[in-house]
mmCIF file of C-alpha atoms in Angstrom:
data_model
loop_
_atom_site.group_PDB
_atom_site.id
_atom_site.type_symbol
_atom_site.label_atom_id
_atom_site.label_comp_id
_atom_site.label_asym_id
_atom_site.label_seq_id
_atom_site.Cartn_x
_atom_site.Cartn_y
_atom_site.Cartn_z
ATOM 1 C CA MET A 573 38.297 -51.308 -9.544
ATOM 2 C CA LEU A 574 38.859 -48.678 -6.914
ATOM 3 C CA ALA A 575 37.152 -49.541 -3.333
ATOM 4 C CA ILE A 576 35.307 -45.837 -4.051
ATOM 5 C CA GLU A 577 33.802 -47.309 -7.658
ATOM 6 C CA ARG A 578 32.820 -50.440 -5.960
ATOM 7 C CA ARG A 579 31.267 -48.807 -3.531
ATOM 8 C CA ASN A 580 29.452 -46.574 -5.714
ATOM 9 C CA GLU A 581 27.878 -49.447 -7.389
ATOM 10 C CA ILE A 582 26.824 -51.445 -4.274
ATOM 11 C CA LEU A 583 25.403 -48.146 -3.384
ATOM 12 C CA GLU A 584 23.052 -48.077 -6.844
ATOM 13 C CA LYS A 585 22.302 -51.470 -6.253
ATOM 14 C CA LEU A 586 21.190 -50.628 -3.280
ATOM 15 C CA GLN A 587 18.607 -47.616 -4.271
ATOM 16 C CA ALA A 588 17.284 -50.473 -7.132
ATOM 17 C CA GLU A 589 16.900 -53.835 -4.878
ATOM 18 C CA ARG A 590 16.779 -51.829 -1.298
ATOM 19 C CA ARG A 591 19.252 -54.930 -0.260
ATOM 20 C CA VAL A 592 22.416 -56.914 -0.326
ATOM 21 C CA VAL A 593 24.210 -59.788 0.329
ATOM 22 C CA VAL A 594 27.551 -59.957 1.292
ATOM 23 C CA SER A 595 28.204 -63.816 0.088
ATOM 24 C CA GLU A 596 26.752 -62.364 -3.648
ATOM 25 C CA LEU A 597 28.919 -58.855 -3.805
ATOM 26 C CA SER A 598 31.914 -61.148 -3.235
ATOM 27 C CA GLN A 599 31.335 -63.349 -5.907
ATOM 28 C CA PHE A 600 30.527 -60.675 -8.248
ATOM 29 C CA TYR A 601 32.901 -58.830 -7.566
ATOM 30 C CA LYS A 602 36.163 -61.541 -7.080
ATOM 31 C CA VAL A 603 36.754 -59.833 -3.810
ATOM 32 C CA SER A 604 36.700 -61.397 -0.427
ATOM 33 C CA GLU A 605 34.007 -60.978 1.495
ATOM 34 C CA GLU A 606 35.827 -59.230 4.399
ATOM 35 C CA THR A 607 36.488 -56.883 1.590
ATOM 36 C CA ILE A 608 32.595 -56.673 0.999
ATOM 37 C CA ARG A 609 31.903 -55.898 4.631
ATOM 38 C CA ARG A 610 34.171 -53.004 4.488
ATOM 39 C CA ASP A 611 32.631 -51.618 1.819
ATOM 40 C CA LEU A 612 29.095 -52.056 3.754
ATOM 41 C CA GLU A 613 30.665 -50.286 6.680
ATOM 42 C CA LYS A 614 31.696 -47.411 4.942
ATOM 43 C CA LEU A 615 28.128 -46.964 3.347
ATOM 44 C CA VAL A 616 26.690 -47.795 6.775
ATOM 45 C CA ASN A 617 29.212 -45.346 8.277
ATOM 46 C CA ASP A 618 28.436 -42.594 5.947
ATOM 47 C CA GLY A 619 24.478 -43.221 6.466
ATOM 48 C CA TYR A 620 23.371 -44.697 3.100
ATOM 49 C CA ALA A 621 22.524 -48.027 4.554
ATOM 50 C CA ILE A 622 21.580 -50.214 7.476
ATOM 51 C CA LYS A 623 23.450 -53.356 8.532
ATOM 52 C CA SER A 624 21.142 -56.467 8.044
ATOM 53 C CA TYR A 625 21.726 -60.079 8.617
ATOM 54 C CA GLY A 626 24.524 -61.134 5.920
ATOM 55 C CA GLY A 627 24.511 -57.324 4.362
ATOM 56 C CA ALA A 628 22.862 -54.192 4.360
ATOM 57 C CA VAL A 629 19.593 -52.843 3.383
ATOM 58 C CA ILE A 630 19.184 -49.277 1.919
ATOM 59 C CA ASN A 631 18.628 -46.573 4.525
ATOM 60 C CA GLU A 632 15.260 -45.139 3.907
ATOM 61 C CA ASN A 633 15.894 -41.019 5.771
ATOM 62 C CA THR A 634 14.763 -38.616 3.680
ATOM 63 C CA ASN A 635 17.711 -36.291 4.947
ATOM 64 C CA ILE A 636 20.363 -38.662 4.289
ATOM 65 C CA ASP A 637 21.718 -36.764 0.707
ATOM 66 C CA LEU A 638 22.959 -39.566 -1.773
ATOM 67 C CA PRO A 639 25.878 -39.020 -4.076
ATOM 68 C CA PHE A 640 25.086 -36.942 -7.390
ATOM 69 C CA LYS A 641 26.232 -40.152 -9.641
ATOM 70 C CA VAL A 642 24.329 -43.002 -8.000
ATOM 71 C CA ARG A 643 20.959 -40.523 -7.660
ATOM 72 C CA LYS A 644 21.606 -39.530 -11.367
ATOM 73 C CA ASN A 645 21.073 -43.097 -11.967
ATOM 74 C CA HIS A 646 18.228 -43.929 -10.145
ATOM 75 C CA ASN A 647 14.390 -44.040 -11.827
ATOM 76 C CA VAL A 648 16.319 -43.003 -15.263
ATOM 77 C CA ILE A 649 12.917 -43.953 -16.999
ATOM 78 C CA GLY A 650 10.805 -41.906 -14.460
ATOM 79 C CA LYS A 651 13.118 -38.887 -14.809
ATOM 80 C CA GLN A 652 13.002 -39.302 -18.515
ATOM 81 C CA ARG A 653 8.865 -39.417 -18.487
ATOM 82 C CA ILE A 654 9.370 -35.700 -16.183
ATOM 83 C CA ALA A 655 11.807 -34.497 -18.830
ATOM 84 C CA GLY A 656 9.741 -35.557 -21.909
ATOM 85 C CA LEU A 657 6.573 -33.675 -20.269
ATOM 86 C CA PHE A 658 8.435 -30.357 -19.022
ATOM 87 C CA ASN A 659 9.684 -30.278 -22.639
ATOM 88 C CA ARG A 660 6.397 -29.374 -23.910
ATOM 89 C CA MET A 661 6.356 -26.457 -21.562
ATOM 90 C CA VAL A 662 8.768 -24.615 -23.122
ATOM 91 C CA LYS A 663 8.912 -22.329 -25.604
ATOM 92 C CA ASP A 664 12.053 -20.925 -28.105
ATOM 93 C CA GLY A 665 13.374 -18.284 -25.852
ATOM 94 C CA ASP A 666 12.367 -18.617 -22.473
ATOM 95 C CA SER A 667 14.462 -18.364 -19.631
ATOM 96 C CA ILE A 668 14.593 -20.722 -16.655
ATOM 97 C CA MET A 669 16.324 -21.293 -13.475
ATOM 98 C CA LEU A 670 17.430 -25.171 -13.361
ATOM 99 C CA ASP A 671 18.659 -26.164 -9.296
ATOM 100 C CA ALA A 672 21.661 -29.099 -8.725
ATOM 101 C CA SER A 673 19.111 -32.318 -8.513
ATOM 102 C CA SER A 674 19.828 -35.124 -10.957
ATOM 103 C CA THR A 675 15.993 -34.886 -12.468
ATOM 104 C CA ALA A 676 17.198 -31.256 -13.605
ATOM 105 C CA VAL A 677 19.822 -33.065 -16.036
ATOM 106 C CA TYR A 678 17.711 -34.849 -17.713
ATOM 107 C CA VAL A 679 15.405 -31.750 -18.323
ATOM 108 C CA VAL A 680 18.168 -29.859 -20.008
ATOM 109 C CA LYS A 681 18.733 -32.981 -21.823
ATOM 110 C CA ALA A 682 15.259 -33.393 -22.955
ATOM 111 C CA LEU A 683 15.438 -29.184 -24.349
ATOM 112 C CA LYS A 684 18.346 -29.438 -26.577
ATOM 113 C CA ASP A 685 15.530 -29.672 -29.322
ATOM 114 C CA LYS A 686 14.816 -25.842 -28.566
ATOM 115 C CA LYS A 687 16.907 -22.569 -29.690
ATOM 116 C CA ASN A 688 17.869 -19.497 -28.094
ATOM 117 C CA LEU A 689 16.898 -20.560 -24.373
ATOM 118 C CA THR A 690 18.834 -18.764 -21.427
ATOM 119 C CA VAL A 691 19.538 -21.239 -18.699
ATOM 120 C CA ILE A 692 20.892 -20.251 -15.521
ATOM 121 C CA THR A 693 21.983 -23.153 -12.738
ATOM 122 C CA ASN A 694 23.841 -23.875 -9.951
ATOM 123 C CA SER A 695 24.588 -27.226 -11.336
ATOM 124 C CA VAL A 696 28.535 -27.849 -12.619
ATOM 125 C CA GLU A 697 26.582 -31.394 -14.083
ATOM 126 C CA ILE A 698 24.304 -29.390 -16.679
ATOM 127 C CA ILE A 699 26.919 -26.646 -17.167
ATOM 128 C CA ILE A 700 29.052 -29.180 -18.615
ATOM 129 C CA GLU A 701 25.856 -31.006 -20.299
ATOM 130 C CA LEU A 702 25.617 -27.783 -22.445
ATOM 131 C CA LEU A 703 28.808 -26.347 -22.989
ATOM 132 C CA ASP A 704 28.225 -27.570 -26.987
ATOM 133 C CA VAL A 705 24.917 -26.020 -27.614
ATOM 134 C CA PRO A 706 25.665 -23.164 -29.664
ATOM 135 C CA ASP A 707 22.520 -20.317 -29.087
ATOM 136 C CA TRP A 708 21.770 -21.036 -25.480
ATOM 137 C CA LYS A 709 22.974 -18.643 -22.833
ATOM 138 C CA ILE A 710 24.426 -20.337 -19.911
ATOM 139 C CA LEU A 711 25.108 -18.547 -16.413
ATOM 140 C CA SER A 712 26.642 -20.143 -13.336
ATOM 141 C CA THR A 713 25.382 -18.463 -10.356
ATOM 142 C CA GLY A 714 29.403 -19.150 -8.576
ATOM 143 C CA GLY A 715 29.045 -20.094 -5.077
ATOM 144 C CA VAL A 716 30.514 -22.782 -3.229
ATOM 145 C CA SER A 717 31.237 -26.223 -4.378
ATOM 146 C CA ARG A 718 29.935 -29.355 -2.530
ATOM 147 C CA GLU A 719 30.789 -32.614 -2.141
ATOM 148 C CA GLY A 720 29.643 -35.064 -3.878
ATOM 149 C CA SER A 721 26.482 -33.253 -4.955
ATOM 150 C CA PHE A 722 27.902 -31.179 -8.578
ATOM 151 C CA ALA A 723 26.374 -28.540 -6.971
ATOM 152 C CA LEU A 724 27.412 -24.905 -6.384
ATOM 153 C CA VAL A 725 25.926 -23.477 -2.763
ATOM 154 C CA GLY A 726 25.398 -21.010 -0.729
ATOM 155 C CA PRO A 727 24.601 -16.982 -0.049
ATOM 156 C CA GLN A 728 26.733 -15.903 -3.351
ATOM 157 C CA THR A 729 24.468 -18.483 -5.181
ATOM 158 C CA ASP A 730 21.696 -16.745 -3.643
ATOM 159 C CA ARG A 731 22.512 -13.394 -4.533
ATOM 160 C CA MET A 732 23.290 -13.945 -7.922
ATOM 161 C CA LEU A 733 19.788 -15.887 -8.687
ATOM 162 C CA ARG A 734 18.311 -13.025 -7.199
ATOM 163 C CA SER A 735 19.638 -10.825 -9.539
ATOM 164 C CA TYR A 736 17.802 -12.114 -12.506
ATOM 165 C CA HIS A 737 13.862 -12.634 -13.442
ATOM 166 C CA VAL A 738 13.068 -15.702 -15.232
ATOM 167 C CA ASP A 739 10.165 -17.550 -16.904
ATOM 168 C CA LYS A 740 10.221 -20.484 -15.129
ATOM 169 C CA ALA A 741 12.160 -22.184 -12.344
ATOM 170 C CA VAL A 742 12.379 -25.742 -12.054
ATOM 171 C CA ILE A 743 13.393 -27.648 -8.476
ATOM 172 C CA SER A 744 13.174 -31.100 -7.247
ATOM 173 C CA CYS A 745 13.163 -32.187 -3.627
ATOM 174 C CA LYS A 746 13.422 -34.717 -1.051
ATOM 175 C CA GLY A 747 10.052 -35.207 -0.344
ATOM 176 C CA ILE A 748 6.431 -33.744 -0.966
ATOM 177 C CA ASP A 749 3.898 -34.167 1.880
ATOM 178 C CA LEU A 750 -0.104 -32.878 2.072
ATOM 179 C CA GLN A 751 1.219 -31.142 5.776
ATOM 180 C CA ALA A 752 4.904 -30.692 5.536
ATOM 181 C CA GLY A 753 4.881 -29.306 1.942
ATOM 182 C CA ILE A 754 8.373 -29.540 -0.167
ATOM 183 C CA THR A 755 11.032 -30.295 1.447
ATOM 184 C CA ASP A 756 14.517 -31.033 0.970
ATOM 185 C CA SER A 757 17.452 -32.722 3.466
ATOM 186 C CA ASP A 758 20.502 -29.820 2.943
ATOM 187 C CA GLU A 759 19.502 -26.477 3.968
ATOM 188 C CA LEU A 760 21.817 -24.389 1.421
ATOM 189 C CA HIS A 761 20.224 -26.541 -0.939
ATOM 190 C CA ALA A 762 17.000 -25.455 0.385
ATOM 191 C CA ASP A 763 17.499 -22.099 0.861
ATOM 192 C CA ASN A 764 18.960 -21.910 -3.582
ATOM 193 C CA LYS A 765 15.496 -23.464 -4.549
ATOM 194 C CA ARG A 766 13.799 -21.668 -2.612
ATOM 195 C CA THR A 767 15.796 -18.119 -4.312
ATOM 196 C CA MET A 768 14.716 -20.002 -7.789
ATOM 197 C CA LEU A 769 10.839 -19.872 -6.790
ATOM 198 C CA GLU A 770 10.638 -16.346 -5.959
ATOM 199 C CA SER A 771 12.557 -15.359 -9.071
ATOM 200 C CA ALA A 772 10.382 -16.890 -11.382
ATOM 201 C CA ARG A 773 7.085 -16.472 -13.195
ATOM 202 C CA GLU A 774 6.280 -20.425 -13.305
ATOM 203 C CA LYS A 775 7.126 -22.368 -10.145
ATOM 204 C CA ILE A 776 7.633 -25.637 -11.290
ATOM 205 C CA LEU A 777 8.410 -28.707 -9.121
ATOM 206 C CA VAL A 778 9.703 -32.274 -11.281
ATOM 207 C CA VAL A 779 9.536 -35.053 -9.318
ATOM 208 C CA ASP A 780 9.074 -38.993 -9.133
ATOM 209 C CA GLY A 781 6.212 -40.610 -7.476
ATOM 210 C CA SER A 782 8.490 -42.110 -4.907
ATOM 211 C CA LYS A 783 9.132 -38.690 -3.241
ATOM 212 C CA PHE A 784 5.073 -38.024 -2.503
ATOM 213 C CA GLY A 785 3.995 -38.648 1.169
ATOM 214 C CA LYS A 786 8.008 -37.945 2.079
ATOM 215 C CA VAL A 787 9.506 -35.349 4.286
ATOM 216 C CA ALA A 788 13.069 -34.444 4.593
ATOM 217 C CA PHE A 789 14.991 -31.898 7.106
ATOM 218 C CA ASN A 790 14.224 -28.669 5.274
ATOM 219 C CA THR A 791 11.539 -26.565 3.805
ATOM 220 C CA ILE A 792 10.995 -25.022 0.665
ATOM 221 C CA ALA A 793 8.247 -24.222 -0.163
ATOM 222 C CA GLY A 794 4.364 -25.021 0.375
ATOM 223 C CA LEU A 795 2.302 -26.604 -2.261
ATOM 224 C CA GLY A 796 0.222 -23.686 -3.119
ATOM 225 C CA GLU A 797 3.244 -21.765 -3.548
ATOM 226 C CA ILE A 798 3.960 -23.954 -6.534
ATOM 227 C CA THR A 799 2.856 -23.712 -9.963
ATOM 228 C CA SER A 800 2.582 -26.772 -11.543
ATOM 229 C CA VAL A 801 3.967 -30.635 -10.327
ATOM 230 C CA VAL A 802 5.439 -32.568 -13.276
ATOM 231 C CA THR A 803 5.580 -36.057 -12.284
ATOM 232 C CA ASP A 804 6.430 -39.827 -13.889
ATOM 233 C CA GLU A 805 2.671 -41.280 -12.691
ATOM 234 C CA LYS A 806 -0.602 -40.241 -12.067
ATOM 235 C CA PRO A 807 -0.807 -39.443 -7.925
ATOM 236 C CA ASP A 808 -3.529 -40.726 -5.938
ATOM 237 C CA GLU A 809 -7.063 -38.806 -5.797
ATOM 238 C CA GLN A 810 -5.977 -37.371 -2.585
ATOM 239 C CA TRP A 811 -3.450 -35.796 -4.190
ATOM 240 C CA LEU A 812 -4.890 -34.315 -6.978
ATOM 241 C CA GLN A 813 -7.530 -33.319 -4.971
ATOM 242 C CA ALA A 814 -5.062 -31.303 -2.861
ATOM 243 C CA MET A 815 -3.483 -29.948 -5.913
ATOM 244 C CA GLU A 816 -6.300 -28.499 -7.243
ATOM 245 C CA ALA A 817 -7.473 -26.701 -4.163
ATOM 246 C CA ALA A 818 -3.942 -25.326 -3.531
ATOM 247 C CA GLY A 819 -4.591 -24.008 -7.356
ATOM 248 C CA THR A 820 -1.435 -26.405 -8.606
ATOM 249 C CA GLU A 821 -1.275 -27.963 -11.810
ATOM 250 C CA CYS A 822 -0.467 -31.592 -12.024
ATOM 251 C CA ILE A 823 0.725 -32.768 -14.863
ATOM 252 C CA TYR A 824 1.388 -36.268 -15.066
ATOM 253 C CA PRO A 825 2.312 -39.276 -18.425
ATOM 254 C CA GLU A 826 -1.956 -40.023 -19.595
#
């Protein structure tokens, strides 16, 4: 196994279990404890982890953008629930903008029973996922590739997005807060998500329950600018009341 593959697996374990122990990882991967310490040192230097006695804990900072491959494998069941709920909102022939979030990939997977959709996205992963769908129109935004995120971002992406008007825009975020609204850790991603919302009739946030009450660095939109929030579990009553007051529909598993 390559060192980068091992580090990605360790990061996935950190995401799932919140902490890792050097001695346990050394036994599992059959490498020296010094090798594992170097792996953890790299994760700490990249901002993904924080050193602890005998190992490391996950860095909870919402402004740290994890690699796409790690995010894709986090809370898979929750993302599948969200995708199933969103599927009911889509009609054959709809036009949809999708951001480059890992949740959007699961949304697309669940839409393959629909006919004649038009999809506009800055996600390289989504474009690859839809290469074998025969009757959909798939449009790539173009833009500058962002390392580790499988995304195309920047002013060129915004220009392309502004040239279309679609039925639905689907975005995710790093945090949703009653005061700060919907936020993301990366300025270019936030800009592109904002442009998608401006280009759509229905503005849909797909977000799992772990993002509620979190605030990241860049503002995307206020809660009242979102048509619907689709999430994997019923939010607390204060959130339901806030969304009702903002005129935002909340959709969750019953």
